[in-house]
């Protein structure tokens, strides 16, 4: 590991907004006892490799990237913090309002649109929840959109492609992250008004700041304490929190990763790329 | 080109991430033209012109219409409601047709003029519907005009082919003409529940008549919330009728007209299928009496109206794509 004072945080550049988000977070930490800088990766797999190699101290990981990190470290990796919104993340199945579809069982025999193969919310977990309900691939007509592979669904692109299939009559429902659904509803889009949630999953955990156990706690503790001190009521903090999609940083809930762990086992999803 | 305007454009668009938009304040139509010219020359796109500012998209945008298969592109297909009255009064009818509905007939001269405009607008296929088109005893005259111009499909309940109408049916050309016959279930119960007692048997009889006379047919079902396992039963029934996949249509009831339940539809959520009625031009035939779906009062000039519909569709789709880049990280 490089000898440096600053904590180096890795994040994936899923959109151009990532730059002002992390510049804002870096500025927030500049006057603290745990100053930080950041580096951006083009995909989560590259970021996990960099964390394991010690090129970065902390990785802002999706839930899929976290499980891979955990497995690659023999279960010793540590999750430091998460967003409040990551603790109550869900997948929603969205169809056209008035379709008569209601509940996961009603999806048997239907066209189900799914997002990218590395998206926890739009592909891996929906398939797991369907399987758990006794609905296999053979019981559905799957419509697949591998639109943003490497970003683990962060761009929302494959969610939107799946939703578009519903709007265009090419699928009965789309499995998407609740964050995408809430963003669309907030926009007042006319097409969204013609859609409705057919089923919503149980909550599960999503992103977290992941570290190796070898990173000394005297480096992580002040960093986490300063992170948790970000305050929605302070305008300059709020700007960053809104861009990143949260109101408060929280400690992670590791139980919330159980469903994804089971899903990745069941679907034989690699711990690597 | 104004130096000040150019600098403003470079500053604003230069600071904008690819795939997102920025509003640039402008002063008058000359500056709008300048901005459009600058955007085109620099690899950017003017998305919309608002009363004062112009909205510029950073980068080139692929035309969302090009992403549609050719037959789904707005303007490929033209629907014409020849009339609105019907011998049936189906309880889910999207345009509230019935024997007592206001007729709103498009007479033959006006019909021929519409077909002429459709040809000029490069429409590739025609769909005639109603009401029940065969309520018009002289429908055959319209069908001759239509089939001489483009492949034509007529939506019908196939219950009117008797007497003079049958004689005129016999004399119709077989080329370029398809009858899309309504049949909502494989047995009489469900079909008759929504469309009227005895209508199932007559529809089956009509399918037989059209087939015997050598017409190409397609069979179309409209399924409501009470359809249950009808879809599977219908597919088996269609197999028995030896219908090819492209001769089968099964769709859900839309919450329009007489239907108080069914799929929610709107301009924002439907790929437009341009539709002409005696009252104007509509976004889609499934909503040809919904005021929010009306595009213009007059069908002429049709090419201009089709362009307007394409532009609205294009703008909405592009706006949705821009929205995609504004989502917070998952």
XYZ file of C-alpha atoms in Angstrom:
603
model
C 0.000 0.000 0.000
C 1.309 3.435 -0.858
C 2.539 5.607 1.977
C 0.104 8.489 2.036
C -1.777 10.644 4.471
C -5.005 10.984 2.552
C -7.535 8.207 2.490
C -7.942 7.203 -1.131
C -11.511 6.312 -2.082
C -12.467 4.536 -5.279
C -15.760 5.055 -7.059
C -17.153 4.054 -10.436
C -17.816 6.766 -12.996
C -21.346 5.733 -13.898
C -22.134 9.248 -15.125
C -20.574 12.685 -15.402
C -22.313 13.615 -12.140
C -19.852 11.434 -10.293
C -17.138 14.077 -10.625
C -18.965 16.898 -8.778
C -20.265 14.404 -6.213
C -16.795 13.213 -5.243
C -15.212 16.630 -5.529
C -17.834 17.800 -3.052
C -17.168 14.899 -0.693
C -13.414 15.470 -0.981
C -13.893 19.165 -0.146
C -16.036 18.218 2.838
C -13.235 16.017 4.186
C -10.448 18.521 3.427
C -10.647 20.284 6.797
C -11.195 17.104 8.805
C -8.706 14.856 10.564
C -9.209 12.325 7.741
C -8.628 14.130 4.439
C -9.341 12.079 1.347
C -8.962 12.025 -2.384
C -10.694 9.849 -4.932
C -10.053 7.902 -8.105
C -12.668 6.846 -10.617
C -12.962 3.472 -12.306
C -14.824 2.530 -15.439
C -16.395 -0.541 -13.836
C -16.830 -2.215 -10.463
C -14.710 -5.239 -11.288
C -11.661 -3.023 -11.900
C -12.393 -1.213 -8.638
C -12.584 -4.429 -6.609
C -9.265 -5.542 -8.086
C -7.728 -2.190 -7.099
C -9.020 -2.523 -3.539
C -7.647 -6.036 -3.214
C -4.293 -4.898 -4.630
C -4.106 -2.032 -2.135
C -4.208 0.680 -4.767
C -7.142 2.316 -2.985
C -8.105 2.309 0.683
C -11.874 2.367 0.415
C -14.188 1.278 -2.392
C -17.696 2.711 -2.843
C -19.172 -0.623 -3.889
C -22.518 -1.808 -5.152
C -24.021 -4.767 -3.333
C -22.725 -7.129 -6.045
C -19.237 -5.647 -5.771
C -19.421 -5.950 -1.967
C -20.277 -9.663 -2.101
C -17.424 -10.233 -4.532
C -15.033 -8.316 -2.262
C -16.205 -10.283 0.751
C -15.708 -13.589 -0.999
C -12.355 -12.662 -2.484
C -11.107 -11.795 1.028
C -12.427 -14.958 2.639
C -15.075 -12.992 4.476
C -12.682 -10.572 6.169
C -13.552 -7.389 4.248
C -15.364 -4.759 6.270
C -18.311 -2.560 5.315
C -17.866 0.873 6.878
C -20.925 2.893 6.004
C -23.871 3.107 3.679
C -26.629 5.484 2.618
C -29.955 5.444 4.425
C -31.518 4.634 1.060
C -29.248 1.591 0.718
C -30.777 0.016 3.813
C -34.282 -0.120 2.372
C -33.555 -0.775 -1.287
C -36.160 -2.841 -3.135
C -36.893 -4.187 -6.589
C -40.264 -3.348 -8.091
C -42.031 -5.155 -10.906
C -43.772 -2.513 -12.973
C -46.479 -3.154 -15.550
C -49.090 -1.135 -17.348
C -51.805 0.102 -15.007
C -55.007 -1.865 -15.456
C -53.200 -4.976 -16.690
C -54.833 -7.067 -13.966
C -51.415 -8.334 -12.854
C -51.120 -8.353 -9.075
C -48.414 -10.062 -7.074
C -45.438 -12.154 -8.081
C -47.544 -15.256 -8.783
C -49.407 -13.364 -11.514
C -46.142 -13.167 -13.497
C -46.238 -16.853 -14.364
C -46.480 -17.174 -18.141
C -45.806 -13.474 -18.689
C -43.115 -11.513 -20.515
C -40.745 -10.253 -17.823
C -38.130 -7.654 -18.779
C -34.877 -7.732 -16.804
C -31.847 -5.447 -16.747
C -28.123 -6.021 -16.965
C -26.688 -9.321 -15.803
C -24.568 -7.663 -13.101
C -27.390 -5.529 -11.710
C -28.513 -6.740 -8.298
C -31.803 -4.877 -8.426
C -32.767 -5.398 -12.069
C -31.582 -8.920 -12.797
C -29.938 -11.044 -10.086
C -32.379 -10.409 -7.238
C -35.567 -10.370 -9.344
C -34.666 -13.785 -10.728
C -33.960 -14.984 -7.176
C -37.290 -13.716 -5.858
C -39.117 -15.286 -8.811
C -37.367 -18.616 -8.237
C -38.234 -18.427 -4.551
C -41.879 -18.041 -5.561
C -41.574 -21.200 -7.628
C -41.402 -19.392 -10.976
C -38.492 -20.530 -13.133
C -37.177 -19.202 -16.441
C -39.258 -21.891 -18.161
C -42.418 -20.379 -16.674
C -41.772 -16.914 -18.138
C -40.761 -15.273 -21.357
C -37.698 -13.246 -20.323
C -36.782 -10.080 -22.195
C -33.189 -9.184 -21.336
C -31.429 -5.797 -21.537
C -27.683 -5.985 -20.852
C -27.378 -2.251 -21.350
C -24.842 -1.130 -18.748
C -22.706 -4.132 -17.861
C -19.834 -3.194 -15.548
C -21.836 -0.483 -13.803
C -24.016 -2.958 -11.865
C -27.165 -1.113 -12.844
C -26.005 2.277 -11.530
C -26.763 4.151 -14.720
C -30.421 3.161 -14.662
C -30.066 2.482 -18.391
C -31.170 -1.132 -18.347
C -34.038 -0.293 -15.968
C -35.286 2.240 -18.493
C -34.826 -0.127 -21.414
C -36.881 -2.732 -19.573
C -39.579 -0.196 -18.738
C -39.665 0.949 -22.326
C -40.385 -2.618 -23.371
C -43.474 -2.483 -21.144
C -44.595 0.839 -22.589
C -44.058 -0.435 -26.128
C -45.991 -3.632 -25.474
C -42.927 -5.879 -25.751
C -43.084 -7.008 -22.110
C -45.755 -7.337 -19.432
C -43.579 -6.160 -16.549
C -40.115 -4.765 -15.948
C -37.977 -5.473 -12.884
C -36.274 -2.248 -11.828
C -34.696 -0.652 -8.796
C -37.026 1.337 -6.602
C -34.683 4.320 -6.985
C -35.335 4.401 -10.719
C -39.059 4.059 -10.155
C -39.099 6.878 -7.607
C -37.071 9.131 -9.884
C -39.429 8.539 -12.771
C -42.493 9.193 -10.639
C -40.971 12.363 -9.250
C -40.519 13.649 -12.791
C -44.256 13.553 -13.487
C -43.697 11.781 -16.786
C -46.934 11.020 -18.618
C -45.880 7.516 -19.618
C -45.088 6.706 -15.991
C -48.620 7.683 -15.012
C -49.827 4.749 -17.127
C -47.630 2.304 -15.193
C -48.142 0.676 -11.807
C -46.207 -1.489 -9.385
C -47.346 -5.100 -9.694
C -45.078 -6.402 -6.937
C -42.374 -5.053 -4.634
C -39.621 -7.129 -3.053
C -38.560 -7.252 0.548
C -35.924 -4.620 1.419
C -32.265 -5.481 0.919
C -28.975 -3.659 1.361
C -27.270 -1.978 -1.552
C -24.061 0.090 -1.746
C -21.457 0.436 0.977
C -17.943 1.729 1.594
C -15.798 -1.425 1.674
C -12.280 -1.822 3.086
C -9.800 -4.615 3.694
C -9.320 -5.645 7.301
C -5.675 -4.603 6.949
C -6.572 -0.923 6.808
C -5.853 0.346 10.337
C -8.883 1.427 12.303
C -7.122 4.686 13.237
C -7.463 5.598 9.578
C -11.002 4.381 9.050
C -12.571 5.541 12.337
C -12.114 9.332 11.912
C -13.118 9.028 8.262
C -16.360 7.231 9.097
C -17.107 9.590 11.988
C -16.717 12.600 9.709
C -18.820 10.947 6.996
C -21.665 10.239 9.421
C -21.538 13.884 10.514
C -22.750 15.154 7.145
C -25.940 17.053 7.868
C -28.961 17.422 5.573
C -29.774 20.735 7.234
C -26.488 22.284 6.136
C -26.912 23.501 2.528
C -23.411 22.634 1.301
C -23.765 19.125 2.737
C -27.259 18.784 1.375
C -26.095 19.512 -2.177
C -23.801 16.485 -2.036
C -26.331 14.281 -0.259
C -28.984 15.046 -2.873
C -26.624 14.337 -5.757
C -25.662 11.021 -4.190
C -29.262 10.108 -3.369
C -29.477 10.001 0.411
C -30.440 12.100 3.421
C -28.111 10.511 5.948
C -25.047 8.250 6.042
C -25.573 5.177 8.220
C -23.741 2.123 9.475
C -24.392 -0.876 7.203
C -26.803 -3.737 7.838
C -24.989 -6.879 6.764
C -28.130 -8.993 7.171
C -29.513 -7.066 4.219
C -27.058 -8.824 1.896
C -28.389 -12.316 2.617
C -30.791 -12.422 -0.335
C -28.139 -11.294 -2.805
C -25.627 -13.761 -1.411
C -28.133 -16.554 -1.934
C -28.990 -15.260 -5.399
C -25.362 -15.147 -6.512
C -24.848 -18.697 -5.201
C -27.953 -19.968 -6.920
C -27.068 -18.315 -10.235
C -23.383 -19.290 -10.101
C -22.281 -15.681 -10.483
C -18.529 -15.440 -10.518
C -16.571 -13.763 -7.707
C -14.399 -12.239 -10.377
C -15.434 -10.588 -13.665
C -22.770 34.776 -35.961
C -22.739 36.953 -32.855
C -19.500 36.593 -30.930
C -21.302 37.063 -27.618
C -23.791 34.355 -28.446
C -21.067 31.997 -29.567
C -19.172 32.518 -26.337
C -22.330 31.917 -24.313
C -23.001 28.703 -26.215
C -19.427 27.462 -25.796
C -19.448 28.270 -22.084
C -22.806 26.675 -21.406
C -22.532 23.585 -23.575
C -18.825 23.124 -22.801
C -19.658 22.790 -19.108
C -22.418 20.280 -19.791
C -21.832 16.552 -19.520
C -22.390 14.446 -22.617
C -25.894 13.060 -22.659
C -27.380 15.881 -20.594
C -28.973 19.185 -21.530
C -28.469 22.832 -20.751
C -30.779 25.810 -21.188
C -29.201 28.761 -22.976
C -31.103 32.076 -22.845
C -31.671 33.545 -26.300
C -33.117 36.688 -27.753
C -35.406 36.154 -30.723
C -35.662 33.798 -33.699
C -32.347 34.900 -35.231
C -30.493 33.681 -32.171
C -32.482 30.432 -32.235
C -31.329 29.850 -35.812
C -27.772 30.719 -34.848
C -27.848 28.354 -31.905
C -29.247 25.550 -34.064
C -26.572 26.121 -36.678
C -23.808 26.217 -34.060
C -25.110 23.072 -32.368
C -25.232 21.208 -35.656
C -21.729 22.277 -36.626
C -20.251 21.331 -33.252
C -21.817 17.908 -32.804
C -24.587 18.953 -30.438
C -28.367 18.961 -30.724
C -31.046 21.581 -30.144
C -33.592 19.594 -28.218
C -36.402 22.075 -27.747
C -37.034 25.780 -28.201
C -38.793 27.276 -25.215
C -40.287 30.780 -25.226
C -36.936 32.403 -24.385
C -34.204 29.800 -23.894
C -33.154 26.974 -26.128
C -32.432 23.552 -24.666
C -29.261 22.035 -26.059
C -28.302 18.397 -25.691
C -24.570 17.773 -25.403
C -23.775 15.435 -28.276
C -25.706 14.008 -31.183
C -28.971 12.235 -30.498
C -30.000 9.195 -32.463
C -33.519 9.604 -33.788
C -35.757 7.435 -31.537
C -37.992 6.741 -34.531
C -35.099 4.993 -36.265
C -34.960 2.636 -33.290
C -38.462 1.372 -34.060
C -39.034 -1.392 -36.557
C -40.292 0.131 -39.832
C -43.864 -1.076 -39.355
C -44.071 0.588 -35.918
C -42.865 3.999 -37.042
C -45.536 6.700 -36.792
C -47.027 7.264 -40.224
C -46.255 3.802 -41.580
C -49.834 2.787 -40.884
C -52.899 5.016 -41.229
C -56.120 4.190 -39.446
C -59.418 5.527 -40.735
C -62.678 5.371 -38.808
C -65.120 5.096 -41.696
C -68.045 5.489 -39.274
C -68.889 5.084 -35.593
C -72.241 3.294 -35.585
C -72.347 -0.452 -35.079
C -74.840 -3.311 -34.983
C -73.308 -4.313 -31.614
C -72.825 -2.390 -28.389
C -69.795 -4.116 -26.830
C -69.393 -3.177 -23.195
C -65.670 -2.471 -23.607
C -65.813 -0.565 -26.902
C -63.009 1.995 -26.914
C -65.076 4.503 -28.911
C -68.549 3.792 -27.449
C -69.984 2.528 -30.744
C -73.521 1.156 -30.821
C -76.598 1.189 -33.071
C -77.475 4.598 -31.643
C -74.001 6.152 -31.710
C -73.581 9.348 -33.730
C -72.549 8.012 -37.105
C -69.700 10.376 -38.100
C -69.385 8.802 -41.568
C -66.465 9.674 -43.824
C -68.155 9.851 -47.224
C -66.521 8.432 -50.334
C -65.198 11.715 -51.774
C -63.553 12.710 -48.527
C -62.278 9.152 -48.069
C -60.605 9.258 -51.496
C -59.013 12.583 -50.628
C -57.620 11.127 -47.399
C -56.149 8.194 -49.330
C -54.536 10.677 -51.722
C -52.943 12.498 -48.791
C -51.853 9.179 -47.306
C -50.045 8.262 -50.517
C -48.372 11.674 -50.590
C -47.298 11.169 -46.969
C -45.737 7.761 -47.775
C -48.184 5.815 -45.627
C -47.478 2.129 -46.270
C -50.678 0.432 -45.134
C -54.268 1.293 -44.341
C -56.515 0.087 -41.543
C -60.244 0.782 -41.709
C -62.344 0.503 -38.612
C -65.415 1.861 -36.860
C -68.102 1.305 -35.535
C -68.729 -1.545 -37.899
C -67.453 -0.490 -41.331
C -69.824 -2.864 -43.109
C -72.760 -0.910 -41.699
C -72.006 1.322 -44.687
C -73.678 -0.354 -47.642
C -71.250 1.383 -49.995
C -68.130 0.414 -48.035
C -67.011 -1.545 -51.095
C -66.455 1.708 -52.981
C -64.052 2.901 -50.288
C -62.328 -0.473 -50.253
C -61.690 -0.284 -53.997
C -60.041 3.111 -53.564
C -58.008 1.946 -50.579
C -56.827 -1.398 -51.977
C -55.823 0.221 -55.252
C -53.481 2.437 -53.233
C -52.102 0.377 -50.368
C -52.524 -2.971 -48.562
C -55.726 -2.548 -46.591
C -57.135 -4.218 -43.514
C -60.756 -3.845 -42.417
C -61.745 -4.512 -38.811
C -65.153 -6.146 -38.760
C -67.453 -8.325 -36.684
C -68.338 -10.197 -39.930
C -72.044 -10.135 -39.100
C -73.345 -7.933 -41.907
C -72.606 -10.061 -44.951
C -76.155 -10.705 -46.140
C -78.292 -9.574 -49.092
C -76.876 -6.630 -51.001
C -73.830 -6.421 -48.702
C -73.009 -10.058 -49.451
C -73.337 -9.397 -53.186
C -70.946 -6.458 -52.888
C -68.611 -8.521 -50.710
C -68.413 -11.215 -53.418
C -67.348 -8.601 -55.955
C -64.506 -7.106 -53.881
C -60.892 -7.573 -54.975
C -58.972 -10.227 -53.039
C -55.582 -8.627 -53.513
C -54.387 -6.104 -50.941
C -57.381 -6.779 -48.700
C -57.506 -8.441 -45.265
C -60.496 -8.812 -42.966
C -59.608 -8.659 -39.282
C -62.532 -10.395 -37.623
C -63.287 -9.947 -33.927
C -63.533 -13.114 -31.851
C -62.932 -12.774 -28.128
C -63.004 -16.390 -26.969
C -62.977 -19.976 -28.130
C -66.529 -20.551 -26.922
C -69.660 -18.423 -26.963
C -69.898 -17.588 -23.277
C -67.246 -14.913 -22.836
C -67.603 -13.478 -26.341
C -71.373 -13.105 -26.063
C -71.136 -11.721 -22.513
C -69.346 -8.631 -23.812
C -70.508 -8.410 -27.409
C -74.122 -9.571 -27.255
C -76.087 -12.832 -27.341
C -75.615 -14.835 -30.515
C -72.671 -12.758 -31.754
C -70.158 -15.611 -31.329
C -72.024 -17.939 -33.674
C -72.363 -15.198 -36.257
C -68.668 -14.334 -36.032
C -67.759 -17.977 -36.631
C -70.147 -18.012 -39.575
C -68.506 -14.827 -40.884
C -65.024 -16.322 -40.622
C -66.317 -19.219 -42.717
C -67.856 -16.920 -45.334
C -64.696 -14.828 -45.740
C -62.532 -17.928 -45.975
C -64.800 -19.618 -48.509
C -64.798 -16.513 -50.670
C -61.009 -16.518 -50.748
C -60.350 -13.457 -48.618
C -57.311 -13.271 -46.401
C -58.421 -13.106 -42.784
C -56.925 -12.323 -39.412
C -58.764 -13.088 -36.177
C -58.471 -10.604 -33.299
C -59.430 -11.017 -29.658
C -59.847 -8.301 -27.062
C -59.471 -9.660 -23.553
C -60.818 -8.021 -20.428
C -60.073 -8.630 -16.748
C -62.410 -11.660 -16.765
C -60.515 -13.444 -19.570
C -58.955 -16.053 -17.254
C -57.427 -18.829 -19.360
C -59.052 -17.567 -22.561
C -55.739 -16.750 -24.193
C -54.505 -20.336 -24.092
C -57.885 -21.642 -25.265
C -57.922 -19.133 -28.107
C -54.475 -20.185 -29.293
C -55.691 -23.800 -29.508
C -58.809 -22.614 -31.345
C -56.672 -20.617 -33.764
C -54.618 -23.771 -34.346
C -57.844 -25.573 -35.274
C -58.640 -22.784 -37.731
C -55.128 -23.260 -39.212
C -54.311 -19.606 -38.645
C -50.669 -18.590 -39.097
C -49.040 -16.491 -36.339
C -49.491 -13.298 -38.344
C -53.211 -14.054 -38.629
C -53.697 -13.936 -34.848
C -54.109 -10.838 -32.702
C -54.697 -11.026 -28.956
C -54.671 -7.779 -26.996
C -56.008 -6.425 -23.735
C -58.894 -4.040 -23.271
C -57.805 -0.422 -22.894
C -59.495 1.820 -20.361
C -61.129 3.989 -23.007
C -64.660 4.700 -24.147
C -67.153 2.251 -22.632
C -64.469 0.255 -20.802
C -64.315 1.162 -17.130
C -61.354 -1.160 -16.559
C -58.350 -2.059 -18.644
C -54.905 -0.886 -19.613
C -54.118 2.755 -18.948
C -52.989 4.518 -22.106
C -51.926 8.036 -22.992
C -49.972 9.927 -25.642
C -46.872 9.545 -23.505
C -47.174 5.777 -23.234
C -48.330 4.756 -26.694
C -46.306 4.594 -29.863
C -48.556 6.657 -32.114
C -50.569 5.052 -34.895
C -52.006 7.951 -36.821
C -55.776 7.790 -36.925
C -58.279 9.853 -38.937
C -61.934 10.220 -38.007
C -64.624 12.573 -39.204
C -63.705 14.719 -36.193
C -59.967 15.040 -36.791
C -56.681 13.228 -36.326
C -55.880 11.198 -33.214
C -52.760 9.795 -31.614
C -53.983 6.210 -31.719
C -57.164 4.381 -32.793
C -57.673 2.900 -29.329
C -58.424 6.393 -28.050
C -60.273 8.091 -30.904
C -62.848 9.826 -28.724
C -60.497 10.793 -25.865
C -59.990 14.580 -26.104
C -56.454 14.314 -24.698
C -55.507 12.048 -27.614
C -56.727 14.374 -30.339
C -53.925 15.932 -32.372
C -55.740 18.275 -34.780
C -59.312 18.972 -35.888
C -58.658 18.580 -39.614
C -56.892 15.732 -41.371
C -55.423 17.933 -44.113
C -52.543 18.355 -44.656
C -51.893 14.837 -43.435
C -48.113 14.865 -43.963
C -47.781 17.901 -41.700
C -49.855 16.238 -38.996
C -47.815 13.043 -39.211
C -44.639 15.144 -38.838
C -46.161 16.857 -35.789
C -46.949 13.488 -34.219
C -43.454 12.198 -34.956
C -41.915 15.311 -33.390
C -43.955 14.923 -30.209
C -43.057 11.255 -29.947
C -39.383 12.023 -30.641
C -39.245 14.784 -28.040
C -40.803 12.640 -25.364
C -38.498 9.710 -26.003
C -35.413 11.916 -25.966
C -36.537 13.575 -22.749
C -36.828 10.121 -21.174
C -33.299 9.272 -22.265
C -31.967 12.477 -20.751
C -33.762 11.608 -17.535
C -31.774 8.373 -17.412
C -28.564 10.244 -16.707
C -30.056 12.130 -13.785
C -30.621 9.125 -11.541
C -28.694 9.043 -8.286
C -26.234 6.196 -7.963
C -27.838 2.938 -7.028
